[in-house]
Amino acid sequence: MTKQVRQLDRVVIRFAGDSGDGMQLTGDRFTSETAQLGNDISTLPNFPAEIRAPAGTLPGVSSFQVHFADFDILTPGDAPNVLVAMNPAALKANLADLPKGASIIVNTDEFTNRNLAKVGYSANPLEDGSLDGWNVAPVGLTSMTVKALASFEISKKDAERAKNMFALGLLSWMYSRPHESTIAFLERKFASRPELVAANIAAFKAGWNFGETTENFAVRYEVKPARMVAGNYRNITGNAALALGIVAAGVRSELPVFLGAYPITPASDILHELSKHKKFGVTTVQAEDEIAAIGVALGASYGGALGVTTTSGPGVALKGETISLAVALELPLLIIDVQRAGPSTGLPTKTEQADLNMALFGRHGEAPVAVLAPRSPADCFTTALEAARIALTYRTPVILLSDGYIANGSEPWRLPEIAELPDLRVQFATEPNGEDGKTFLPYLRDPQTLARPWAVPGTPGLEHRIGGLEKADRTGDISYDPANHDFMVRTRAARIEGIEVPDVEVEDPDGTARVLVLGWGSTYGPIGAAARALRQRGLAIAQAHLRHLSPMPKNLGEVLKSYDKVVIPEMNLGQLAGVIRSRYLVDAIAYNQVRGLPFTAAELEGVLEEVVKNA
């Protein structure tokens, strides 16, 4: 039977099931297959915080959404066109996000009376007409997988587990995805158990063949490759990009990299990834707690390495005293905060932007540091290099604010040429710098950067005092002199304010916009998609996005005053908006949500449209 092939420009698919159903793996493999075809991609993994919530319950639902297109996309999609629901809990948890007319592929084997009762269904939604507004394709994923694997010498439990590969095979057929990389992946993943390699490959092929032969799916779809800048690409998550950015910073600075970290969601993957790169001079230490993790990282910086520590919000709170110590010592240190929803333990696997105030102000005394935020998964690589540049050039701690949305999401990343990467090499102090030619002055500053010399311990003649007590200007001796303390506090602040950062760029295509939407971090995608949609409808709106949050770009004040209204969407209660209001006296309009989820483009489009029409 020859089946119709229909061309689409974009598709959003959400795989949803129990935490044990392998939805993250399924989504990741579909994404990798899609990346090979050259589509633009954006993903949104969404999983519970519990290690293993009760099977078949709403708290245990895990999902993975992938948006792929033949053009440049900015978000993982507002709503899925296709939902793959592995059980009643997955259907109930995700149905509200599904627009009418969308497709639902549902695993009928799991719609038992017991499973329906677990999530509050009094009747089977597959039979009571409640799903009449959607295109429902009932498929016995579990039973068909078990039947396909009947001849394999594996347990029934292992056979049932392979149903996610059956589903992946079916969706790969439906959307004309390649399958060679998935076969190779399965061979690597189960290399120690050949029977599981064969079984999972058979399940994948059974799903593909089911799509090819069944009359339930009469149409398959194609999404052409997107037009991208020429180069070599790979699909990358934000955490992986941060890790590779840190490795690149070590290579380009010719310094050893030392990571001190304590595992914490959603930052742990950076530790895992960096531990693989020992050949590039990377040392990773899993410390006993957050305080020890930053302590050893700062010690490494004192010893002449690029010290790095990774964490999330609760860990930054614990690291605060040592960050202040790094400010007093004036040593380079990278603190990567992959933000999650708080306060306290909060929602560990959900996203938020609520650590900005802590990054800017959350230390005792006057202890300013540089603060940066990447805008997307791929941008994490560039932002890590920029954070290292600032830390090494200005001898300062730098806080990099990622978040769970960026960390776990993925998109295509063009591998840069070596020549495109910045030269981060530093000059260590090697000889006395005093007027007499014999004295080393550890706080004699570079007149341009205000950075002090970086002397590796053990360098003959460069012995000097370190510690948290206030230092005397130039000599570094302990000083309680009021005038010296005032001078040192102001100098440290001036060093941060003097950091050279690029001007903020404004996207205002026709130059007639009266409203500027200003963002930072992961709001870039939803803001950009909303602004793009408004312009396509003939409404003028300008967009600007901040990577540097401390210090802010020198031209930002001028930019803000060029527009009648400034809107700042944030996944917090208005932290950047408060800073903008106080620093630039601009009556910024804050639009905020703290739901643990990113903004949708449609939501922001509606908010911004109202502001534009009333400007």
GROMACS .gro file of C-alpha atoms in nm, residues 158-387:
model
  230
  158ASP     CA    1   1.222  -0.632   2.973
  159ALA     CA    2   0.997  -0.686   2.672
  160GLU     CA    3   0.737  -0.443   2.811
  161ARG     CA    4   1.006  -0.185   2.880
  162ALA     CA    5   1.091  -0.182   2.509
  163LYS     CA    6   0.752  -0.027   2.425
  164ASN     CA    7   0.915   0.315   2.414
  165MET     CA    8   1.131   0.191   2.125
  166PHE     CA    9   0.817   0.066   1.947
  167ALA     CA   10   0.666   0.414   1.990
  168LEU     CA   11   0.989   0.575   1.869
  169GLY     CA   12   0.990   0.353   1.561
  170LEU     CA   13   0.629   0.445   1.483
  171LEU     CA   14   0.691   0.820   1.519
  172SER     CA   15   1.014   0.794   1.323
  173TRP     CA   16   0.819   0.637   1.039
  174MET     CA   17   0.538   0.893   1.062
  175TYR     CA   18   0.777   1.188   1.033
  176SER     CA   19   1.031   1.032   0.798
  177ARG     CA   20   1.316   1.035   1.049
  178PRO     CA   21   1.636   0.834   0.989
  179HIS     CA   22   1.704   0.541   1.219
  180GLU     CA   23   2.072   0.452   1.181
  181SER     CA   24   2.181   0.665   1.478
  182THR     CA   25   1.921   0.504   1.706
  183ILE     CA   26   2.038   0.156   1.609
  184ALA     CA   27   2.399   0.257   1.684
  185PHE     CA   28   2.289   0.414   2.014
  186LEU     CA   29   2.113   0.097   2.127
  187GLU     CA   30   2.420  -0.108   2.039
  188ARG     CA   31   2.629   0.116   2.264
  189LYS     CA   32   2.378   0.147   2.547
  190PHE     CA   33   2.319  -0.226   2.591
  191ALA     CA   34   2.662  -0.345   2.477
  192SER     CA   35   2.704  -0.563   2.786
  193ARG     CA   36   2.371  -0.740   2.719
  194PRO     CA   37   2.346  -0.843   2.352
  195GLU     CA   38   1.998  -0.986   2.404
  196LEU     CA   39   1.868  -0.638   2.498
  197VAL     CA   40   2.041  -0.483   2.198
  198ALA     CA   41   1.861  -0.722   1.966
  199ALA     CA   42   1.527  -0.687   2.146
  200ASN     CA   43   1.521  -0.307   2.149
  201ILE     CA   44   1.625  -0.287   1.785
  202ALA     CA   45   1.350  -0.536   1.700
  203ALA     CA   46   1.096  -0.328   1.894
  204PHE     CA   47   1.205  -0.013   1.710
  205LYS     CA   48   1.174  -0.184   1.372
  206ALA     CA   49   0.837  -0.333   1.473
  207GLY     CA   50   0.705   0.017   1.540
  208TRP     CA   51   0.839   0.138   1.205
  209ASN     CA   52   0.686  -0.157   1.020
  210PHE     CA   53   0.354  -0.111   1.199
  211GLY     CA   54   0.334   0.242   1.067
  212GLU     CA   55   0.425   0.123   0.719
  213THR     CA   56   0.163  -0.155   0.705
  214THR     CA   57  -0.132  -0.051   0.924
  215GLU     CA   58  -0.434   0.126   0.780
  216ASN     CA   59  -0.461   0.333   1.099
  217PHE     CA   60  -0.196   0.572   0.967
  218ALA     CA   61  -0.265   0.654   0.603
  219VAL     CA   62  -0.035   0.958   0.588
  220ARG     CA   63   0.329   1.012   0.675
  221TYR     CA   64   0.490   1.353   0.694
  222GLU     CA   65   0.809   1.528   0.589
  223VAL     CA   66   0.968   1.844   0.728
  224LYS     CA   67   1.246   1.975   0.505
  225PRO     CA   68   1.583   2.085   0.649
  226ALA     CA   69   1.610   2.442   0.773
  227ARG     CA   70   1.836   2.697   0.610
  228MET     CA   71   2.131   2.753   0.842
  229VAL     CA   72   2.474   2.912   0.825
  230ALA     CA   73   2.713   2.663   0.669
  231GLY     CA   74   2.914   2.458   0.917
  232ASN     CA   75   2.922   2.146   1.129
  233TYR     CA   76   2.632   2.119   1.372
  234ARG     CA   77   2.539   1.901   1.666
  235ASN     CA   78   2.239   1.896   1.891
  236ILE     CA   79   2.339   2.024   2.235
  237THR     CA   80   2.180   2.089   2.574
  238GLY     CA   81   2.256   2.397   2.778
  239ASN     CA   82   2.448   2.203   3.043
  240ALA     CA   83   2.661   2.028   2.781
  241ALA     CA   84   2.732   2.361   2.610
  242LEU     CA   85   2.838   2.516   2.942
  243ALA     CA   86   3.072   2.226   3.007
  244LEU     CA   87   3.231   2.253   2.662
  245GLY     CA   88   3.257   2.631   2.703
  246ILE     CA   89   3.451   2.579   3.026
  247VAL     CA   90   3.681   2.327   2.854
  248ALA     CA   91   3.739   2.575   2.571
  249ALA     CA   92   3.812   2.851   2.824
  250GLY     CA   93   4.079   2.632   2.982
  251VAL     CA   94   4.239   2.558   2.645
  252ARG     CA   95   4.229   2.920   2.527
  253SER     CA   96   4.366   3.051   2.857
  254GLU     CA   97   4.629   2.774   2.874
  255LEU     CA   98   4.523   2.718   3.236
  256PRO     CA   99   4.418   2.399   3.411
  257VAL     CA  100   4.046   2.392   3.489
  258PHE     CA  101   3.936   2.285   3.835
  259LEU     CA  102   3.569   2.216   3.907
  260GLY     CA  103   3.454   2.184   4.265
  261ALA     CA  104   3.090   2.075   4.272
  262TYR     CA  105   2.825   1.913   4.484
  263PRO     CA  106   2.547   1.733   4.291
  264ILE     CA  107   2.227   1.934   4.269
  265THR     CA  108   1.940   1.940   4.020
  266PRO     CA  109   1.951   2.078   3.752
  267ALA     CA  110   2.328   2.151   3.746
  268SER     CA  111   2.472   1.803   3.800
  269ASP     CA  112   2.511   1.724   3.430
  270ILE     CA  113   2.786   1.986   3.404
  271LEU     CA  114   2.991   1.790   3.658
  272HIS     CA  115   2.918   1.467   3.472
  273GLU     CA  116   3.024   1.613   3.137
  274LEU     CA  117   3.339   1.786   3.262
  275SER     CA  118   3.456   1.467   3.429
  276LYS     CA  119   3.498   1.320   3.078
  277HIS     CA  120   3.756   1.578   2.970
  278LYS     CA  121   4.065   1.507   3.179
  279LYS     CA  122   4.280   1.508   2.865
  280PHE     CA  123   4.214   1.882   2.832
  281GLY     CA  124   4.352   1.954   3.178
  282VAL     CA  125   4.018   1.943   3.357
  283THR     CA  126   4.006   1.819   3.717
  284THR     CA  127   3.667   1.754   3.877
  285VAL     CA  128   3.603   1.703   4.247
  286GLN     CA  129   3.267   1.602   4.393
  287ALA     CA  130   3.290   1.771   4.730
  288GLU     CA  131   3.109   1.673   5.049
  289ASP     CA  132   2.889   1.984   5.042
  290GLU     CA  133   2.832   2.315   4.863
  291ILE     CA  134   3.065   2.514   5.091
  292ALA     CA  135   3.353   2.273   5.039
  293ALA     CA  136   3.290   2.275   4.663
  294ILE     CA  137   3.344   2.648   4.625
  295GLY     CA  138   3.627   2.644   4.881
  296VAL     CA  139   3.836   2.403   4.676
  297ALA     CA  140   3.751   2.593   4.355
  298LEU     CA  141   3.872   2.920   4.508
  299GLY     CA  142   4.183   2.746   4.635
  300ALA     CA  143   4.250   2.625   4.282
  301SER     CA  144   4.221   2.982   4.154
  302TYR     CA  145   4.472   3.094   4.416
  303GLY     CA  146   4.700   2.820   4.288
  304GLY     CA  147   4.685   2.947   3.929
  305ALA     CA  148   4.396   2.745   3.781
  306LEU     CA  149   4.062   2.852   3.640
  307GLY     CA  150   3.841   2.770   3.939
  308VAL     CA  151   3.478   2.679   3.869
  309THR     CA  152   3.186   2.571   4.086
  310THR     CA  153   2.841   2.466   3.967
  311THR     CA  154   2.518   2.467   4.163
  312SER     CA  155   2.157   2.584   4.180
  313GLY     CA  156   1.986   2.843   4.400
  314PRO     CA  157   2.010   2.665   4.738
  315GLY     CA  158   2.381   2.608   4.676
  316VAL     CA  159   2.445   2.974   4.589
  317ALA     CA  160   2.301   3.068   4.928
  318LEU     CA  161   2.552   2.839   5.099
  319LYS     CA  162   2.839   2.965   4.884
  320GLY     CA  163   2.775   3.331   4.965
  321GLU     CA  164   3.050   3.372   5.226
  322THR     CA  165   3.316   3.221   5.000
  323ILE     CA  166   3.203   3.437   4.707
  324SER     CA  167   3.259   3.739   4.932
  325LEU     CA  168   3.602   3.598   5.020
  326ALA     CA  169   3.682   3.573   4.649
  327VAL     CA  170   3.577   3.939   4.612
  328ALA     CA  171   3.821   4.036   4.890
  329LEU     CA  172   4.101   3.819   4.749
  330GLU     CA  173   4.031   3.954   4.399
  331LEU     CA  174   4.079   3.622   4.225
  332PRO     CA  175   3.903   3.480   3.916
  333LEU     CA  176   3.625   3.234   3.996
  334LEU     CA  177   3.327   3.109   3.793
  335ILE     CA  178   3.004   3.037   3.984
  336ILE     CA  179   2.746   2.872   3.758
  337ASP     CA  180   2.392   2.886   3.897
  338VAL     CA  181   2.145   2.673   3.702
  339GLN     CA  182   1.832   2.824   3.850
  340ARG     CA  183   1.532   2.623   3.960
  341ALA     CA  184   1.200   2.709   4.121
  342GLY     CA  185   1.227   2.799   4.490
  343PRO     CA  186   1.233   2.904   4.765
  344SER     CA  187   1.418   2.637   4.963
  345THR     CA  188   1.395   2.299   4.790
  346GLY     CA  189   1.102   2.437   4.591
  347LEU     CA  190   1.038   2.258   4.262
  348PRO     CA  191   1.378   2.103   4.187
  349THR     CA  192   1.304   1.996   3.829
  350LYS     CA  193   1.112   2.309   3.725
  351THR     CA  194   1.250   2.634   3.589
  352GLU     CA  195   1.258   2.990   3.726
  353GLN     CA  196   1.459   3.314   3.700
  354ALA     CA  197   1.434   3.410   4.065
  355ASP     CA  198   1.804   3.417   4.161
  356LEU     CA  199   1.887   3.748   3.992
  357ASN     CA  200   1.862   3.956   4.309
  358MET     CA  201   2.075   3.702   4.495
  359ALA     CA  202   2.339   3.713   4.220
  360LEU     CA  203   2.346   4.092   4.220
  361PHE     CA  204   2.312   4.164   4.592
  362GLY     CA  205   2.315   3.839   4.791
  363ARG     CA  206   2.639   3.881   4.987
  364HIS     CA  207   2.740   4.052   5.307
  365GLY     CA  208   2.919   4.385   5.280
  366GLU     CA  209   2.983   4.565   4.954
  367ALA     CA  210   3.080   4.266   4.741
  368PRO     CA  211   2.997   4.333   4.374
  369VAL     CA  212   3.060   4.065   4.113
  370ALA     CA  213   3.002   4.035   3.741
  371VAL     CA  214   2.677   3.859   3.641
  372LEU     CA  215   2.591   3.709   3.301
  373ALA     CA  216   2.306   3.501   3.163
  374PRO     CA  217   2.290   3.290   2.843
  375ARG     CA  218   1.979   3.317   2.629
  376SER     CA  219   1.956   2.962   2.490
  377PRO     CA  220   2.122   2.619   2.514
  378ALA     CA  221   2.374   2.687   2.237
  379ASP     CA  222   2.447   3.035   2.373
  380CYS     CA  223   2.574   2.874   2.694
  381PHE     CA  224   2.902   2.794   2.518
  382THR     CA  225   2.967   3.156   2.421
  383THR     CA  226   2.853   3.287   2.759
  384ALA     CA  227   3.088   3.051   2.945
  385LEU     CA  228   3.381   3.187   2.742
  386GLU     CA  229   3.270   3.544   2.810
  387ALA     CA  230   3.241   3.472   3.182
   0.00000   0.00000   0.00000
